[in-house]
Short mmCIF file of N, CA and C in Angstrom, two decimals:
data_model
loop_
_atom_site.label_atom_id
_atom_site.label_comp_id
_atom_site.label_asym_id
_atom_site.label_seq_id
_atom_site.Cartn_x
_atom_site.Cartn_y
_atom_site.Cartn_z
N GLY A 1 94.35 102.58 94.39
CA GLY A 1 93.05 101.98 94.38
C GLY A 1 92.55 101.76 95.80
N LEU A 2 91.80 100.70 95.96
CA LEU A 2 91.18 100.38 97.23
C LEU A 2 92.23 100.04 98.28
N SER A 3 93.29 99.32 97.89
CA SER A 3 94.31 98.97 98.88
C SER A 3 95.05 100.21 99.37
N SER A 4 95.27 101.20 98.52
CA SER A 4 95.91 102.45 98.96
C SER A 4 95.02 103.18 99.95
N PHE A 5 93.72 103.22 99.66
CA PHE A 5 92.77 103.85 100.59
C PHE A 5 92.77 103.12 101.92
N PHE A 6 92.76 101.77 101.85
CA PHE A 6 92.73 100.94 103.04
C PHE A 6 93.97 101.20 103.90
N TYR A 7 95.16 101.20 103.28
CA TYR A 7 96.38 101.44 104.04
C TYR A 7 96.44 102.87 104.56
N GLY A 8 95.96 103.82 103.78
CA GLY A 8 95.93 105.20 104.25
C GLY A 8 95.04 105.35 105.46
N TYR A 9 93.86 104.74 105.42
CA TYR A 9 92.94 104.77 106.55
C TYR A 9 93.57 104.12 107.76
N TYR A 10 94.22 102.95 107.56
CA TYR A 10 94.84 102.25 108.68
C TYR A 10 95.98 103.08 109.27
N MET A 11 96.81 103.68 108.43
CA MET A 11 97.92 104.48 108.94
C MET A 11 97.40 105.67 109.75
N LEU A 12 96.37 106.33 109.25
CA LEU A 12 95.78 107.45 109.99
C LEU A 12 95.26 106.98 111.34
N PHE A 13 94.56 105.86 111.35
CA PHE A 13 94.02 105.33 112.60
C PHE A 13 95.14 104.93 113.55
N SER A 14 96.20 104.33 113.03
CA SER A 14 97.34 103.93 113.87
C SER A 14 98.01 105.14 114.49
N ILE A 15 98.21 106.17 113.69
CA ILE A 15 98.85 107.38 114.22
C ILE A 15 97.98 108.02 115.29
N LEU A 16 96.66 108.06 115.07
CA LEU A 16 95.76 108.60 116.10
C LEU A 16 95.80 107.76 117.36
N THR A 17 95.90 106.44 117.21
CA THR A 17 96.00 105.56 118.38
C THR A 17 97.30 105.81 119.12
N VAL A 18 98.40 105.96 118.39
CA VAL A 18 99.69 106.26 119.03
C VAL A 18 99.59 107.56 119.81
N LEU A 19 99.00 108.59 119.21
CA LEU A 19 98.88 109.87 119.90
C LEU A 19 97.99 109.76 121.13
N THR A 20 96.91 108.99 121.05
CA THR A 20 96.03 108.80 122.20
C THR A 20 96.76 108.08 123.32
N ILE A 21 97.50 107.03 122.98
CA ILE A 21 98.24 106.28 123.99
C ILE A 21 99.34 107.15 124.58
N TRP A 22 99.98 107.97 123.75
CA TRP A 22 101.05 108.85 124.22
C TRP A 22 100.53 109.80 125.29
N GLU A 23 99.31 110.32 125.09
CA GLU A 23 98.72 111.25 126.05
C GLU A 23 98.19 110.54 127.29
N ALA A 24 97.77 109.29 127.16
CA ALA A 24 97.05 108.60 128.23
C ALA A 24 97.91 108.27 129.44
N LYS A 25 99.08 107.75 129.26
CA LYS A 25 100.06 107.47 130.30
C LYS A 25 99.65 106.40 131.32
N SER A 26 98.95 105.32 130.93
CA SER A 26 98.78 104.26 131.92
C SER A 26 99.21 102.90 131.37
N VAL A 27 98.53 102.40 130.35
CA VAL A 27 98.99 101.18 129.69
C VAL A 27 99.98 101.63 128.63
N GLU A 28 100.33 102.93 128.72
CA GLU A 28 100.88 103.68 127.62
C GLU A 28 102.10 103.11 126.93
N TYR A 29 103.14 102.79 127.66
CA TYR A 29 104.38 102.47 126.96
C TYR A 29 104.30 101.15 126.23
N ALA A 30 103.66 100.16 126.82
CA ALA A 30 103.46 98.90 126.10
C ALA A 30 102.56 99.14 124.90
N GLY A 31 101.48 99.88 125.12
CA GLY A 31 100.55 100.18 124.02
C GLY A 31 101.20 101.00 122.94
N LEU A 32 102.02 101.96 123.34
CA LEU A 32 102.71 102.80 122.36
C LEU A 32 103.66 101.97 121.52
N ALA A 33 104.41 101.09 122.17
CA ALA A 33 105.35 100.25 121.43
C ALA A 33 104.61 99.34 120.46
N ILE A 34 103.51 98.75 120.92
CA ILE A 34 102.73 97.86 120.06
C ILE A 34 102.10 98.63 118.91
N ALA A 35 101.61 99.83 119.19
CA ALA A 35 100.98 100.64 118.13
C ALA A 35 102.00 101.10 117.09
N LEU A 36 103.25 101.24 117.49
CA LEU A 36 104.27 101.69 116.55
C LEU A 36 104.76 100.59 115.62
N ILE A 37 104.63 99.33 116.02
CA ILE A 37 105.16 98.22 115.21
C ILE A 37 104.58 98.22 113.78
N PRO A 38 103.25 98.27 113.60
CA PRO A 38 102.74 98.27 112.21
C PRO A 38 103.20 99.48 111.40
N ILE A 39 103.27 100.63 112.04
CA ILE A 39 103.71 101.84 111.34
C ILE A 39 105.16 101.69 110.90
N LEU A 40 106.02 101.19 111.79
CA LEU A 40 107.44 101.03 111.46
C LEU A 40 107.65 99.97 110.39
N CYS A 41 106.95 98.84 110.49
CA CYS A 41 107.10 97.79 109.47
C CYS A 41 106.68 98.30 108.10
N TRP A 42 105.55 99.00 108.06
CA TRP A 42 105.06 99.56 106.80
C TRP A 42 106.07 100.57 106.25
N SER A 43 106.62 101.39 107.13
CA SER A 43 107.61 102.40 106.70
C SER A 43 108.88 101.73 106.18
N PHE A 44 109.38 100.73 106.90
CA PHE A 44 110.59 100.03 106.46
C PHE A 44 110.39 99.44 105.07
N GLU A 45 109.24 98.82 104.86
CA GLU A 45 108.96 98.19 103.57
C GLU A 45 108.97 99.22 102.44
N HIS A 46 108.31 100.35 102.65
CA HIS A 46 108.23 101.36 101.60
C HIS A 46 109.55 102.09 101.39
N VAL A 47 110.26 102.36 102.46
CA VAL A 47 111.57 103.02 102.32
C VAL A 47 112.55 102.09 101.60
N ALA A 48 112.53 100.79 101.94
CA ALA A 48 113.42 99.84 101.28
C ALA A 48 113.14 99.77 99.78
N LYS A 49 111.86 99.72 99.41
CA LYS A 49 111.50 99.69 97.98
C LYS A 49 111.93 100.97 97.28
N PHE A 50 111.71 102.11 97.94
CA PHE A 50 112.09 103.39 97.36
C PHE A 50 113.60 103.47 97.15
N LEU A 51 114.37 103.10 98.17
CA LEU A 51 115.83 103.17 98.05
C LEU A 51 116.34 102.23 96.97
N ARG A 52 115.81 101.03 96.93
CA ARG A 52 116.25 100.05 95.93
C ARG A 52 115.93 100.53 94.51
N ARG A 53 114.76 101.13 94.35
CA ARG A 53 114.34 101.58 93.02
C ARG A 53 115.12 102.82 92.57
N ASN A 54 115.42 103.74 93.48
CA ASN A 54 115.99 105.02 93.09
C ASN A 54 117.49 105.17 93.34
N PHE A 55 118.06 104.35 94.20
CA PHE A 55 119.47 104.54 94.55
C PHE A 55 120.30 103.27 94.40
N SER A 56 119.83 102.30 93.64
CA SER A 56 120.54 101.02 93.55
C SER A 56 121.93 101.15 92.91
N ARG A 57 122.17 102.22 92.17
CA ARG A 57 123.49 102.40 91.55
C ARG A 57 124.45 103.20 92.42
N SER A 58 123.95 103.75 93.50
CA SER A 58 124.76 104.59 94.37
C SER A 58 125.73 103.73 95.20
N THR A 59 126.95 104.19 95.32
CA THR A 59 127.96 103.50 96.12
C THR A 59 127.56 103.49 97.59
N LEU A 60 127.05 104.59 98.08
CA LEU A 60 126.62 104.70 99.47
C LEU A 60 125.51 103.67 99.76
N TYR A 61 124.56 103.57 98.84
CA TYR A 61 123.48 102.60 99.01
C TYR A 61 124.05 101.18 99.04
N ARG A 62 124.89 100.86 98.06
CA ARG A 62 125.43 99.50 97.98
C ARG A 62 126.28 99.15 99.19
N LYS A 63 126.99 100.13 99.72
CA LYS A 63 127.88 99.86 100.85
C LYS A 63 127.12 99.70 102.17
N TYR A 64 126.15 100.56 102.43
CA TYR A 64 125.51 100.59 103.75
C TYR A 64 124.05 100.13 103.77
N LEU A 65 123.32 100.34 102.71
CA LEU A 65 121.87 100.15 102.77
C LEU A 65 121.35 98.94 102.00
N GLU A 66 122.14 98.41 101.08
CA GLU A 66 121.63 97.32 100.25
C GLU A 66 121.26 96.09 101.08
N GLU A 67 122.13 95.70 101.98
CA GLU A 67 121.86 94.50 102.78
C GLU A 67 120.60 94.64 103.65
N PRO A 68 120.44 95.75 104.40
CA PRO A 68 119.18 95.89 105.17
C PRO A 68 117.94 95.96 104.27
N CYS A 69 118.06 96.62 103.13
CA CYS A 69 116.91 96.73 102.22
C CYS A 69 116.54 95.37 101.65
N VAL A 70 117.53 94.57 101.28
CA VAL A 70 117.27 93.23 100.77
C VAL A 70 116.64 92.38 101.87
N TRP A 71 117.12 92.53 103.11
CA TRP A 71 116.54 91.78 104.23
C TRP A 71 115.06 92.14 104.41
N VAL A 72 114.75 93.43 104.39
CA VAL A 72 113.36 93.87 104.56
C VAL A 72 112.49 93.32 103.44
N GLU A 73 112.96 93.40 102.21
CA GLU A 73 112.16 92.93 101.08
C GLU A 73 112.01 91.41 101.08
N SER A 74 113.04 90.68 101.51
CA SER A 74 112.94 89.22 101.51
C SER A 74 112.18 88.68 102.72
N ASN A 75 112.03 89.48 103.76
CA ASN A 75 111.28 89.06 104.95
C ASN A 75 109.95 89.78 105.07
N ASN A 76 109.36 90.10 103.95
CA ASN A 76 108.09 90.82 103.92
C ASN A 76 106.98 90.04 104.64
N THR A 77 106.94 88.73 104.43
CA THR A 77 105.91 87.91 105.09
C THR A 77 106.08 87.94 106.60
N THR A 78 107.30 87.85 107.07
CA THR A 78 107.57 87.91 108.51
C THR A 78 107.13 89.24 109.09
N LEU A 79 107.43 90.32 108.38
CA LEU A 79 107.01 91.64 108.85
C LEU A 79 105.49 91.77 108.86
N ASN A 80 104.81 91.20 107.87
CA ASN A 80 103.35 91.24 107.84
C ASN A 80 102.73 90.43 108.98
N ILE A 81 103.32 89.30 109.31
CA ILE A 81 102.82 88.50 110.43
C ILE A 81 103.06 89.24 111.74
N LEU A 82 104.23 89.85 111.90
CA LEU A 82 104.52 90.66 113.08
C LEU A 82 103.52 91.81 113.19
N THR A 83 103.24 92.44 112.08
CA THR A 83 102.27 93.54 112.05
C THR A 83 100.89 93.05 112.49
N SER A 84 100.47 91.90 111.99
CA SER A 84 99.16 91.35 112.37
C SER A 84 99.10 91.05 113.86
N HIS A 85 100.16 90.46 114.40
CA HIS A 85 100.22 90.22 115.85
C HIS A 85 100.07 91.52 116.62
N ALA A 86 100.79 92.54 116.20
CA ALA A 86 100.75 93.83 116.90
C ALA A 86 99.37 94.47 116.79
N GLU A 87 98.76 94.41 115.61
CA GLU A 87 97.43 95.01 115.43
C GLU A 87 96.40 94.34 116.33
N ILE A 88 96.43 93.03 116.39
CA ILE A 88 95.48 92.30 117.23
C ILE A 88 95.79 92.53 118.71
N GLY A 89 97.06 92.54 119.06
CA GLY A 89 97.44 92.84 120.45
C GLY A 89 96.97 94.21 120.88
N LEU A 90 97.08 95.17 119.99
CA LEU A 90 96.61 96.52 120.29
C LEU A 90 95.10 96.53 120.49
N GLY A 91 94.37 95.72 119.72
CA GLY A 91 92.93 95.60 119.92
C GLY A 91 92.59 95.11 121.32
N PHE A 92 93.34 94.12 121.80
CA PHE A 92 93.11 93.63 123.16
C PHE A 92 93.51 94.66 124.21
N LEU A 93 94.58 95.41 123.95
CA LEU A 93 94.95 96.49 124.88
C LEU A 93 93.87 97.57 124.95
N LEU A 94 93.26 97.87 123.81
CA LEU A 94 92.16 98.84 123.81
C LEU A 94 90.97 98.34 124.62
N VAL A 95 90.69 97.04 124.54
CA VAL A 95 89.61 96.47 125.35
C VAL A 95 89.96 96.58 126.83
N LEU A 96 91.20 96.26 127.19
CA LEU A 96 91.63 96.40 128.59
C LEU A 96 91.55 97.85 129.06
N SER A 97 91.85 98.78 128.17
CA SER A 97 91.81 100.19 128.56
C SER A 97 90.39 100.66 128.86
N LEU A 98 89.38 99.90 128.41
CA LEU A 98 87.99 100.26 128.73
C LEU A 98 87.71 100.17 130.23
N PHE A 99 88.54 99.42 130.95
CA PHE A 99 88.37 99.28 132.40
C PHE A 99 89.20 100.28 133.18
N SER A 100 89.80 101.24 132.50
CA SER A 100 90.60 102.27 133.18
C SER A 100 89.92 103.62 133.03
N TRP A 101 90.52 104.64 133.62
CA TRP A 101 89.96 105.99 133.54
C TRP A 101 90.07 106.58 132.14
N GLN A 102 90.91 105.99 131.30
CA GLN A 102 91.14 106.55 129.96
C GLN A 102 90.30 105.84 128.90
N ARG A 103 89.21 105.25 129.28
CA ARG A 103 88.40 104.47 128.33
C ARG A 103 87.92 105.33 127.15
N ASN A 104 87.95 104.70 126.00
CA ASN A 104 87.47 105.35 124.79
C ASN A 104 86.68 104.31 124.00
N ILE A 105 85.40 104.26 124.25
CA ILE A 105 84.54 103.23 123.67
C ILE A 105 84.47 103.34 122.15
N ILE A 106 84.35 104.56 121.65
CA ILE A 106 84.24 104.76 120.20
C ILE A 106 85.51 104.30 119.49
N GLN A 107 86.67 104.67 120.03
CA GLN A 107 87.93 104.27 119.41
C GLN A 107 88.08 102.75 119.42
N THR A 108 87.73 102.12 120.53
CA THR A 108 87.83 100.66 120.63
C THR A 108 86.88 100.00 119.63
N PHE A 109 85.65 100.48 119.56
CA PHE A 109 84.68 99.93 118.61
C PHE A 109 85.17 100.08 117.18
N MET A 110 85.65 101.26 116.83
CA MET A 110 86.14 101.49 115.46
C MET A 110 87.35 100.62 115.15
N TYR A 111 88.24 100.46 116.12
CA TYR A 111 89.43 99.65 115.89
C TYR A 111 89.04 98.19 115.66
N TRP A 112 88.08 97.68 116.43
CA TRP A 112 87.66 96.29 116.24
C TRP A 112 86.93 96.11 114.91
N GLN A 113 86.23 97.12 114.45
CA GLN A 113 85.63 97.06 113.11
C GLN A 113 86.74 97.00 112.06
N LEU A 114 87.81 97.77 112.28
CA LEU A 114 88.95 97.74 111.37
C LEU A 114 89.63 96.37 111.39
N LEU A 115 89.78 95.77 112.58
CA LEU A 115 90.35 94.43 112.67
C LEU A 115 89.48 93.41 111.92
N LYS A 116 88.18 93.55 112.06
CA LYS A 116 87.26 92.65 111.35
C LYS A 116 87.43 92.82 109.83
N LEU A 117 87.56 94.07 109.39
CA LEU A 117 87.78 94.34 107.98
C LEU A 117 89.09 93.72 107.51
N MET A 118 90.16 93.87 108.30
CA MET A 118 91.45 93.31 107.92
C MET A 118 91.42 91.79 107.90
N TYR A 119 90.55 91.19 108.69
CA TYR A 119 90.39 89.73 108.69
C TYR A 119 89.81 89.26 107.35
N HIS A 120 88.97 90.09 106.74
CA HIS A 120 88.27 89.69 105.51
C HIS A 120 88.89 90.22 104.22
N VAL A 121 89.64 91.31 104.27
CA VAL A 121 90.22 91.90 103.06
C VAL A 121 91.38 91.02 102.57
N PRO A 122 91.40 90.68 101.29
CA PRO A 122 92.43 89.76 100.77
C PRO A 122 93.88 90.18 101.04
N VAL A 123 94.15 91.47 101.09
CA VAL A 123 95.54 91.94 101.28
C VAL A 123 96.09 91.48 102.62
N THR A 124 95.29 91.52 103.67
CA THR A 124 95.76 91.18 105.02
C THR A 124 95.11 89.93 105.59
N ALA A 125 94.16 89.34 104.87
CA ALA A 125 93.37 88.23 105.42
C ALA A 125 94.23 87.04 105.85
N ALA A 126 95.18 86.63 105.03
CA ALA A 126 95.97 85.44 105.35
C ALA A 126 96.74 85.63 106.66
N TYR A 127 97.32 86.80 106.85
CA TYR A 127 98.10 87.06 108.06
C TYR A 127 97.20 87.12 109.29
N HIS A 128 96.10 87.85 109.18
CA HIS A 128 95.18 87.97 110.32
C HIS A 128 94.51 86.65 110.64
N GLN A 129 94.13 85.89 109.63
CA GLN A 129 93.48 84.61 109.89
C GLN A 129 94.43 83.64 110.57
N SER A 130 95.71 83.68 110.21
CA SER A 130 96.67 82.78 110.86
C SER A 130 96.88 83.17 112.33
N VAL A 131 96.91 84.46 112.62
CA VAL A 131 97.07 84.91 114.01
C VAL A 131 95.83 84.54 114.82
N TRP A 132 94.63 84.77 114.25
CA TRP A 132 93.41 84.43 114.97
C TRP A 132 93.29 82.92 115.17
N ALA A 133 93.74 82.13 114.22
CA ALA A 133 93.73 80.67 114.38
C ALA A 133 94.65 80.26 115.53
N LYS A 134 95.79 80.90 115.61
CA LYS A 134 96.73 80.63 116.71
C LYS A 134 96.11 80.99 118.06
N ILE A 135 95.44 82.13 118.11
CA ILE A 135 94.76 82.55 119.35
C ILE A 135 93.67 81.53 119.70
N GLY A 136 92.91 81.09 118.70
CA GLY A 136 91.86 80.10 118.93
C GLY A 136 92.41 78.79 119.46
N ARG A 137 93.53 78.33 118.89
CA ARG A 137 94.14 77.09 119.36
C ARG A 137 94.62 77.21 120.80
N THR A 138 94.97 78.40 121.22
CA THR A 138 95.43 78.61 122.59
C THR A 138 94.27 78.79 123.56
N ILE A 139 93.29 79.60 123.18
CA ILE A 139 92.21 79.99 124.08
C ILE A 139 91.12 78.92 124.20
N ASN A 140 90.71 78.31 123.09
CA ASN A 140 89.58 77.38 123.11
C ASN A 140 89.75 76.22 124.09
N PRO A 141 90.90 75.54 124.14
CA PRO A 141 91.04 74.47 125.14
C PRO A 141 90.94 74.98 126.58
N LEU A 142 91.47 76.17 126.83
CA LEU A 142 91.38 76.74 128.18
C LEU A 142 89.93 77.06 128.55
N VAL A 143 89.18 77.60 127.60
CA VAL A 143 87.77 77.92 127.85
C VAL A 143 86.98 76.63 128.09
N HIS A 144 87.19 75.63 127.25
CA HIS A 144 86.45 74.37 127.41
C HIS A 144 86.77 73.69 128.73
N ARG A 145 88.01 73.79 129.18
CA ARG A 145 88.42 73.12 130.41
C ARG A 145 88.04 73.91 131.65
N HIS A 146 88.30 75.23 131.66
CA HIS A 146 88.17 76.01 132.89
C HIS A 146 86.96 76.93 132.94
N ALA A 147 86.40 77.31 131.81
CA ALA A 147 85.28 78.26 131.81
C ALA A 147 84.26 77.88 130.74
N PRO A 148 83.62 76.71 130.88
CA PRO A 148 82.67 76.27 129.84
C PRO A 148 81.49 77.22 129.65
N PHE A 149 81.19 78.05 130.65
CA PHE A 149 80.09 79.00 130.52
C PHE A 149 80.38 80.08 129.48
N LEU A 150 81.64 80.21 129.04
CA LEU A 150 82.00 81.20 128.02
C LEU A 150 81.84 80.67 126.59
N LYS A 151 81.50 79.39 126.43
CA LYS A 151 81.37 78.82 125.09
C LYS A 151 80.32 79.55 124.26
N THR A 152 79.14 79.79 124.85
CA THR A 152 78.06 80.44 124.11
C THR A 152 78.41 81.87 123.71
N PRO A 153 78.90 82.72 124.63
CA PRO A 153 79.28 84.07 124.20
C PRO A 153 80.40 84.08 123.16
N LEU A 154 81.38 83.19 123.31
CA LEU A 154 82.47 83.14 122.34
C LEU A 154 81.97 82.71 120.96
N SER A 155 81.05 81.76 120.92
CA SER A 155 80.54 81.34 119.61
C SER A 155 79.70 82.45 118.98
N ALA A 156 78.99 83.24 119.80
CA ALA A 156 78.24 84.38 119.26
C ALA A 156 79.19 85.43 118.68
N VAL A 157 80.28 85.69 119.38
CA VAL A 157 81.29 86.65 118.88
C VAL A 157 81.91 86.13 117.59
N GLN A 158 82.20 84.83 117.53
CA GLN A 158 82.79 84.25 116.32
C GLN A 158 81.82 84.34 115.14
N ARG A 159 80.54 84.10 115.38
CA ARG A 159 79.55 84.23 114.29
C ARG A 159 79.50 85.67 113.78
N TRP A 160 79.51 86.64 114.71
CA TRP A 160 79.52 88.05 114.31
C TRP A 160 80.79 88.36 113.51
N TRP A 161 81.91 87.84 113.97
CA TRP A 161 83.20 88.12 113.34
C TRP A 161 83.24 87.59 111.92
N LEU A 162 82.67 86.42 111.70
CA LEU A 162 82.75 85.78 110.39
C LEU A 162 81.70 86.27 109.41
N ARG A 163 80.77 87.11 109.87
CA ARG A 163 79.76 87.67 108.96
C ARG A 163 80.38 88.60 107.97
#
C-alpha cells in the first residue's frame, strides 16, 4: 500500500544520496556513513523477519542467527529512532554541502521535503517528532540567549514545517 510506496521511495532516495556522497569526496565519509544507517537498519529488520519466518526450524538458524534476529526484532523502536537521527543528520549535512563545490540544491530541497513528509506520516511521525523536539530543546535556548535575531526566521521555518 502507501507505506510500501513510501519506503520504496525513501530507499531509492537514500541509495541515490549514498551514491552522490560516494562520488563527491568532501564531507563524504561522514555523510556516507550517516546515509547508510537508515538503509542498514531497514535491511536488518527485513532480513531478521524473513529469516525468522522461513528458517526458524533450521539448526543453523537456531545456533547462529536466532539471537541476533530476536535482538533486531525486539529493538525495533531503537533502530527506528537511530534511523530518524541519521535521516535528520543527513539533511543538515546536505545543507552544509550547499556551501561547498559539490552543492546540489535540488537534491537538498527534495530531501527536506521528504523529511517534512516523514515528520507528518504516521509510520515515522513519532520517531521524527521526538528527534525534532530534542533538537528544539537544544537549539532554542541557545538562539534565545546568543542570537535573538534568529527567532523570527526560525519561527517562519517552523510554521512552514508544521503546515
